[in-house]
Short mmCIF file of C-alpha atoms in Angstrom, two decimals:
data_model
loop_
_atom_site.label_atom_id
_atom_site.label_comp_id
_atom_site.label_asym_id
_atom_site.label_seq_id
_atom_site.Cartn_x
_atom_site.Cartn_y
_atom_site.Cartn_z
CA UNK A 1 -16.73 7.96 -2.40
CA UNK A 2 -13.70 8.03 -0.33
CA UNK A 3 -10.53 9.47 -2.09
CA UNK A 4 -7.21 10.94 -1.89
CA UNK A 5 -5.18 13.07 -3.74
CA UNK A 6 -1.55 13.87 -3.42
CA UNK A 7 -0.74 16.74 -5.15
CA UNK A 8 3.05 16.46 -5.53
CA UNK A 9 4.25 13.89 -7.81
CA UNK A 10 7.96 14.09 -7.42
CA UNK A 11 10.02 16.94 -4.47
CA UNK A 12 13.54 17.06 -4.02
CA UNK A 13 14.83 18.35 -1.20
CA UNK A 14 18.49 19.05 0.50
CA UNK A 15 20.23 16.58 2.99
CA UNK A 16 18.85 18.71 6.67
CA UNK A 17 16.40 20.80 5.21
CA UNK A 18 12.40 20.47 6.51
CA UNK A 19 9.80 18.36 4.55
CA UNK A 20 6.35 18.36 3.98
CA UNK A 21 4.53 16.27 2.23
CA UNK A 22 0.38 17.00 0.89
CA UNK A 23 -2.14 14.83 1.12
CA UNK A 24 -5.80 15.88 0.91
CA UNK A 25 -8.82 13.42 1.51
CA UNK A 26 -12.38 13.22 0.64
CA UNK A 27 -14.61 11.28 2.94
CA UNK A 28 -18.07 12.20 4.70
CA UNK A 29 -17.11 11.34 7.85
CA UNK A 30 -14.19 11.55 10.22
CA UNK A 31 -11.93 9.73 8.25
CA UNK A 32 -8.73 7.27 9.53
CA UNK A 33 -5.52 8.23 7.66
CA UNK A 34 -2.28 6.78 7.10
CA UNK A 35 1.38 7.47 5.75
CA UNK A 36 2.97 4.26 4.00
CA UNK A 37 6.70 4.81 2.81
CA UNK A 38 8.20 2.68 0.24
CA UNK A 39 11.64 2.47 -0.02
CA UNK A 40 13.74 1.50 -3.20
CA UNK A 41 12.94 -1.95 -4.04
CA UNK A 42 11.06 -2.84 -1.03
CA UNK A 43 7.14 -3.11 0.28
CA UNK A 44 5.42 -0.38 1.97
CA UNK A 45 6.09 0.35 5.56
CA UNK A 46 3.19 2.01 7.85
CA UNK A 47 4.82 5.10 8.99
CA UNK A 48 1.88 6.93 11.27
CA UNK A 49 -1.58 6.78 11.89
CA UNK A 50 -4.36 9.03 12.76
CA UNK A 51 -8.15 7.39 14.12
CA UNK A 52 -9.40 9.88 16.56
CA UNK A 53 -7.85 12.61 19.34
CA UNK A 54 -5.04 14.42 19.07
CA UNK A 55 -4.65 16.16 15.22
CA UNK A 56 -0.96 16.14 15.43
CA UNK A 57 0.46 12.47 15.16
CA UNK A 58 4.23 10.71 15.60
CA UNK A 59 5.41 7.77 13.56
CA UNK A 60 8.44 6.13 13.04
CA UNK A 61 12.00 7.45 11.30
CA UNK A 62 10.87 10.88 13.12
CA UNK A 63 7.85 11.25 11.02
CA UNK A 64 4.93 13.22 12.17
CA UNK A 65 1.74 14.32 10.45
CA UNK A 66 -1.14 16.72 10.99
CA UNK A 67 -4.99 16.20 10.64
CA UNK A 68 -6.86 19.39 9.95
CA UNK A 69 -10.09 18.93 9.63
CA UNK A 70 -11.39 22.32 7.80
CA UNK A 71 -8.80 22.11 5.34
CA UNK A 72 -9.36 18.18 4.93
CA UNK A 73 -5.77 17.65 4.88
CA UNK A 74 -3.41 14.90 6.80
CA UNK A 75 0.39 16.29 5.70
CA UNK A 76 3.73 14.15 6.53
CA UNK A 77 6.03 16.78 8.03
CA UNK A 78 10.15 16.01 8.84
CA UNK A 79 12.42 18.94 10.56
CA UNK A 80 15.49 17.39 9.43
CA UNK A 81 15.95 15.52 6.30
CA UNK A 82 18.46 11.92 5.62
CA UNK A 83 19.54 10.88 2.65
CA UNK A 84 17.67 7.67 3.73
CA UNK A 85 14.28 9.39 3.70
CA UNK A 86 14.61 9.40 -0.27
CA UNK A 87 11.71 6.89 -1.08
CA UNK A 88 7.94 7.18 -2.44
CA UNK A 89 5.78 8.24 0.10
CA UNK A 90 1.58 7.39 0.05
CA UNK A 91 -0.97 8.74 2.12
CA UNK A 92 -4.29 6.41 2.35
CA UNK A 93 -7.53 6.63 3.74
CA UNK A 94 -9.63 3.94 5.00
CA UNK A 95 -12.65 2.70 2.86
CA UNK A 96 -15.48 3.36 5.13
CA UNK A 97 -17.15 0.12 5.38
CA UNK A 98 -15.33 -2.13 3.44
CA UNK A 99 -12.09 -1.87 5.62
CA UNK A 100 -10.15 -1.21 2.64
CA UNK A 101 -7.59 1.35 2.28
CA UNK A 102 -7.37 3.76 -0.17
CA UNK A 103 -4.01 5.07 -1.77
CA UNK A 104 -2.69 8.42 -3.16
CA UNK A 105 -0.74 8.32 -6.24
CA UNK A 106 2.49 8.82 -3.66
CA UNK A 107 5.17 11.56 -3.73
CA UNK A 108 8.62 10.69 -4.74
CA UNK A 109 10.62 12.49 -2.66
CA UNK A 110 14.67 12.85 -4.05
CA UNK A 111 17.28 14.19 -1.00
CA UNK A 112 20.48 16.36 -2.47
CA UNK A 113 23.46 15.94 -0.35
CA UNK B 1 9.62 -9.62 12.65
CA UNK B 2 6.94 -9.86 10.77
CA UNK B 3 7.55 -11.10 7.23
CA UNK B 4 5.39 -11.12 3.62
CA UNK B 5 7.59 -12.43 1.29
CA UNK B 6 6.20 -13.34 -2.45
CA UNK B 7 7.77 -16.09 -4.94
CA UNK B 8 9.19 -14.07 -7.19
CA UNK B 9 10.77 -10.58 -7.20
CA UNK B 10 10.95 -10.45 -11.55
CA UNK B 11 9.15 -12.54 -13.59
CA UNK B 12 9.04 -12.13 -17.48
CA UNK B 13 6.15 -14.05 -19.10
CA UNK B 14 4.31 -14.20 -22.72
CA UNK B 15 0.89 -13.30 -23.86
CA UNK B 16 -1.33 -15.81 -23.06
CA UNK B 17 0.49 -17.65 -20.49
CA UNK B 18 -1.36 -18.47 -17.21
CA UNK B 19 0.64 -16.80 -14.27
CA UNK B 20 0.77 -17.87 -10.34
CA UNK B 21 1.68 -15.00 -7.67
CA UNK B 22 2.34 -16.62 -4.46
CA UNK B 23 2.33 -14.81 -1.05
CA UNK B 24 2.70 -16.18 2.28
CA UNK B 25 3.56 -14.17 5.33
CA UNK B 26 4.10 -15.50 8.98
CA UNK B 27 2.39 -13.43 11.27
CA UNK B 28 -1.41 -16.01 11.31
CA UNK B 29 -3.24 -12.80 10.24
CA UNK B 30 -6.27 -13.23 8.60
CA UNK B 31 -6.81 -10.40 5.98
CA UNK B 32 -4.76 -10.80 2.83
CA UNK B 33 -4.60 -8.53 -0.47
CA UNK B 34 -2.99 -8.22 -3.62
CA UNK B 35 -2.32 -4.70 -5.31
CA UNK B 36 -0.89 -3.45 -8.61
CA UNK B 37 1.33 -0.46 -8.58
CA UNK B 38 1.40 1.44 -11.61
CA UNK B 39 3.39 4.95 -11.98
CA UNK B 40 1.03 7.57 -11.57
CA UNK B 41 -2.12 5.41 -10.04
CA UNK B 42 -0.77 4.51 -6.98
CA UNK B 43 -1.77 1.46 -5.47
CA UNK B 44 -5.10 -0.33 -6.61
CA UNK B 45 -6.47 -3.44 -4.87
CA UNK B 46 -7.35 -6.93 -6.75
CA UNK B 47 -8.71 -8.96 -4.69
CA UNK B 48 -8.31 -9.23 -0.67
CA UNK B 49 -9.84 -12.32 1.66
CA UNK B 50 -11.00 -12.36 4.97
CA UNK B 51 -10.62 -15.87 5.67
CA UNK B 52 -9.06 -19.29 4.17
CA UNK B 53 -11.35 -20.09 1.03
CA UNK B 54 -12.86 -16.20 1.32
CA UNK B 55 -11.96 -14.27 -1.74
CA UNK B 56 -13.40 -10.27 -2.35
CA UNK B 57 -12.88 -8.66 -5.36
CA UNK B 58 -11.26 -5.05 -5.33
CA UNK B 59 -11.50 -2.40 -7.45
CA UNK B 60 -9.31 -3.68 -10.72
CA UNK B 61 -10.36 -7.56 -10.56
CA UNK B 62 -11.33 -8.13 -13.99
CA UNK B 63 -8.72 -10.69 -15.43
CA UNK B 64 -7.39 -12.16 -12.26
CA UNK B 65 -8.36 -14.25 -10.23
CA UNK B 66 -7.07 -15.16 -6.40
CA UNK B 67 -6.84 -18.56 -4.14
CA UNK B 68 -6.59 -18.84 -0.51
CA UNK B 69 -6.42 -22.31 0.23
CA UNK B 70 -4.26 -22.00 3.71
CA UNK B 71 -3.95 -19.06 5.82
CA UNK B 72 -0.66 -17.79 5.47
CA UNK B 73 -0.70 -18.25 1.72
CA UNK B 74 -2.77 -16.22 -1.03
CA UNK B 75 -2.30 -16.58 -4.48
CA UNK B 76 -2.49 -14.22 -7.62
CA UNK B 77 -3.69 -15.82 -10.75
CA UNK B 78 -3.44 -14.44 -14.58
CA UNK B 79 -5.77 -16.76 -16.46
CA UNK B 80 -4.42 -15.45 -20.02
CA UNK B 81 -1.48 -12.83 -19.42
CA UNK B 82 -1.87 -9.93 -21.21
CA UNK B 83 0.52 -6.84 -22.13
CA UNK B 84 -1.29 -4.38 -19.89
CA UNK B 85 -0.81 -6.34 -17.03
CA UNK B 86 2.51 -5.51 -17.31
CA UNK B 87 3.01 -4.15 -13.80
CA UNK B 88 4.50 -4.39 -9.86
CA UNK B 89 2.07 -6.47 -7.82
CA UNK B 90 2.18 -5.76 -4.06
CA UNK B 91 1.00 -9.00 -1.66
CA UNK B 92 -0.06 -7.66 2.02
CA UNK B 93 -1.75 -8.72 5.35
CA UNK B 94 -3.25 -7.59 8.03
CA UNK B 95 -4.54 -8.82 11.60
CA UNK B 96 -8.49 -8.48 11.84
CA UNK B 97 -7.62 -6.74 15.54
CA UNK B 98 -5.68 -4.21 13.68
CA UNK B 99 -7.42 -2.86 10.70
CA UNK B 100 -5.41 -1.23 8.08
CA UNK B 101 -1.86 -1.74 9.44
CA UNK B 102 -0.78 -3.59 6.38
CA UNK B 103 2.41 -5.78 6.14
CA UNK B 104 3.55 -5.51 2.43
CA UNK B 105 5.72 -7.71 0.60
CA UNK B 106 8.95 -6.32 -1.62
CA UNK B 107 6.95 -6.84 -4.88
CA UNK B 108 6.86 -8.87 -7.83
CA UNK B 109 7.51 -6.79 -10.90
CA UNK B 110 5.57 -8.89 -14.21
CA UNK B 111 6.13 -7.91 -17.55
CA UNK B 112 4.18 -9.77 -20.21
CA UNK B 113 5.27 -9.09 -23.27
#
């Protein structure tokens, strides 16, 4: 069965430093992956996407990720961190044939000033 | 913009009282799901439908049950609240064209106690 772990509960980074965040998937196939951030008190927001082509991936708030295929990974990567960025990140994978998604247990990620 | 919004952002309710979620969202799509958010688990779906009057159950459906009886709207039932359903529930939906780009609502966090 599809599945996806996030191996970082909780990072804490400094206002301008880099981020990455893990996630590693389990699925048979090639799989379609996704980066959902949810801010304080609000829903999740679809940050990127990855279906098929190129491994490396841009999303919105200057979020990019990478697919790598031998090392079944999909990490959230950010050169320059806000303060605004401070939220609970969740990587997902899609379900195979039942269209649904599939969550991590999400990455809380704190920014120092 | 699109919107999701749910009826109720904290709702406090006892044992054995039967609960309503309500979720409507304004953007005609035709998938709709409802999560629970616990710390540590991530996201797990209920129930999602496909269709007005469609209902699927998810992974966690045993004591809920869900009612679609327009599009836009999708309900979240508790027949008998109970203390470990103590939890945030997450209301989405999603366009059949576009698979997996969910549009999530800000949450209703439920304690039962």
């Amino acid at each position: 069965a599809q599945s996806v772990t996030q191996p970082d509960i909780h990072i804490t980074v400094s206002e301008g430093a880099s981020l990455e965040l893990r996630c590693n998937y389990s699925y048979g196939a090639t799989p379609y992956l996704f980066w959902y951030v949810q801010s304080p008190g609000q829903g999740l927001q679809l940050l990127l996407k990855y279906f098929s082509g190129d491994t490396l991936v841009q999303g919105i708030k200057g979020f990019e990720a990478e697919f790598k295929r031998s090392q079944s990974s999909f990490n959230l990567r950010k050169p320059s961190v806000h303060w605004s960025d401070a939220a609970e990140y969740f990587c997902a994978v899609e379900g195979g044939a039942t269209n649904k998604l599939i969550f991590g247990t999400g990455t809380l990620l704190a920014v120092q000033p | 913009d699109v919107k999701v919004t749910q009826s109720s952002r904290y709702l406090v309710k006892r044992t054995g009282e039967k609960v309503f979620l309500e979720c409507v969202q304004d953007m005609d799509h035709e998938n709709m799901f409802w999560y629970r958010q616990d710390p540590g688990l991530g996201l797990r779906l209920i129930y999602f439908s496909y269709d007005v009057k469609m209902k699927e159950k998810g992974d966690i459906p045993e004591g809920y049950s869900v009612s679609r009886e327009k599009k836009e709207r999708f309900s979240l039932i508790l027949e008998s609240a109970s203390t470990n359903q103590t939890s945030m529930y997450l209301c989405a939906s999603e366009d059949q064209g576009n698979y997996y780009e969910q549009y999530f609502g800000p949450g209703t966090r439920l304690t039962v106690t």
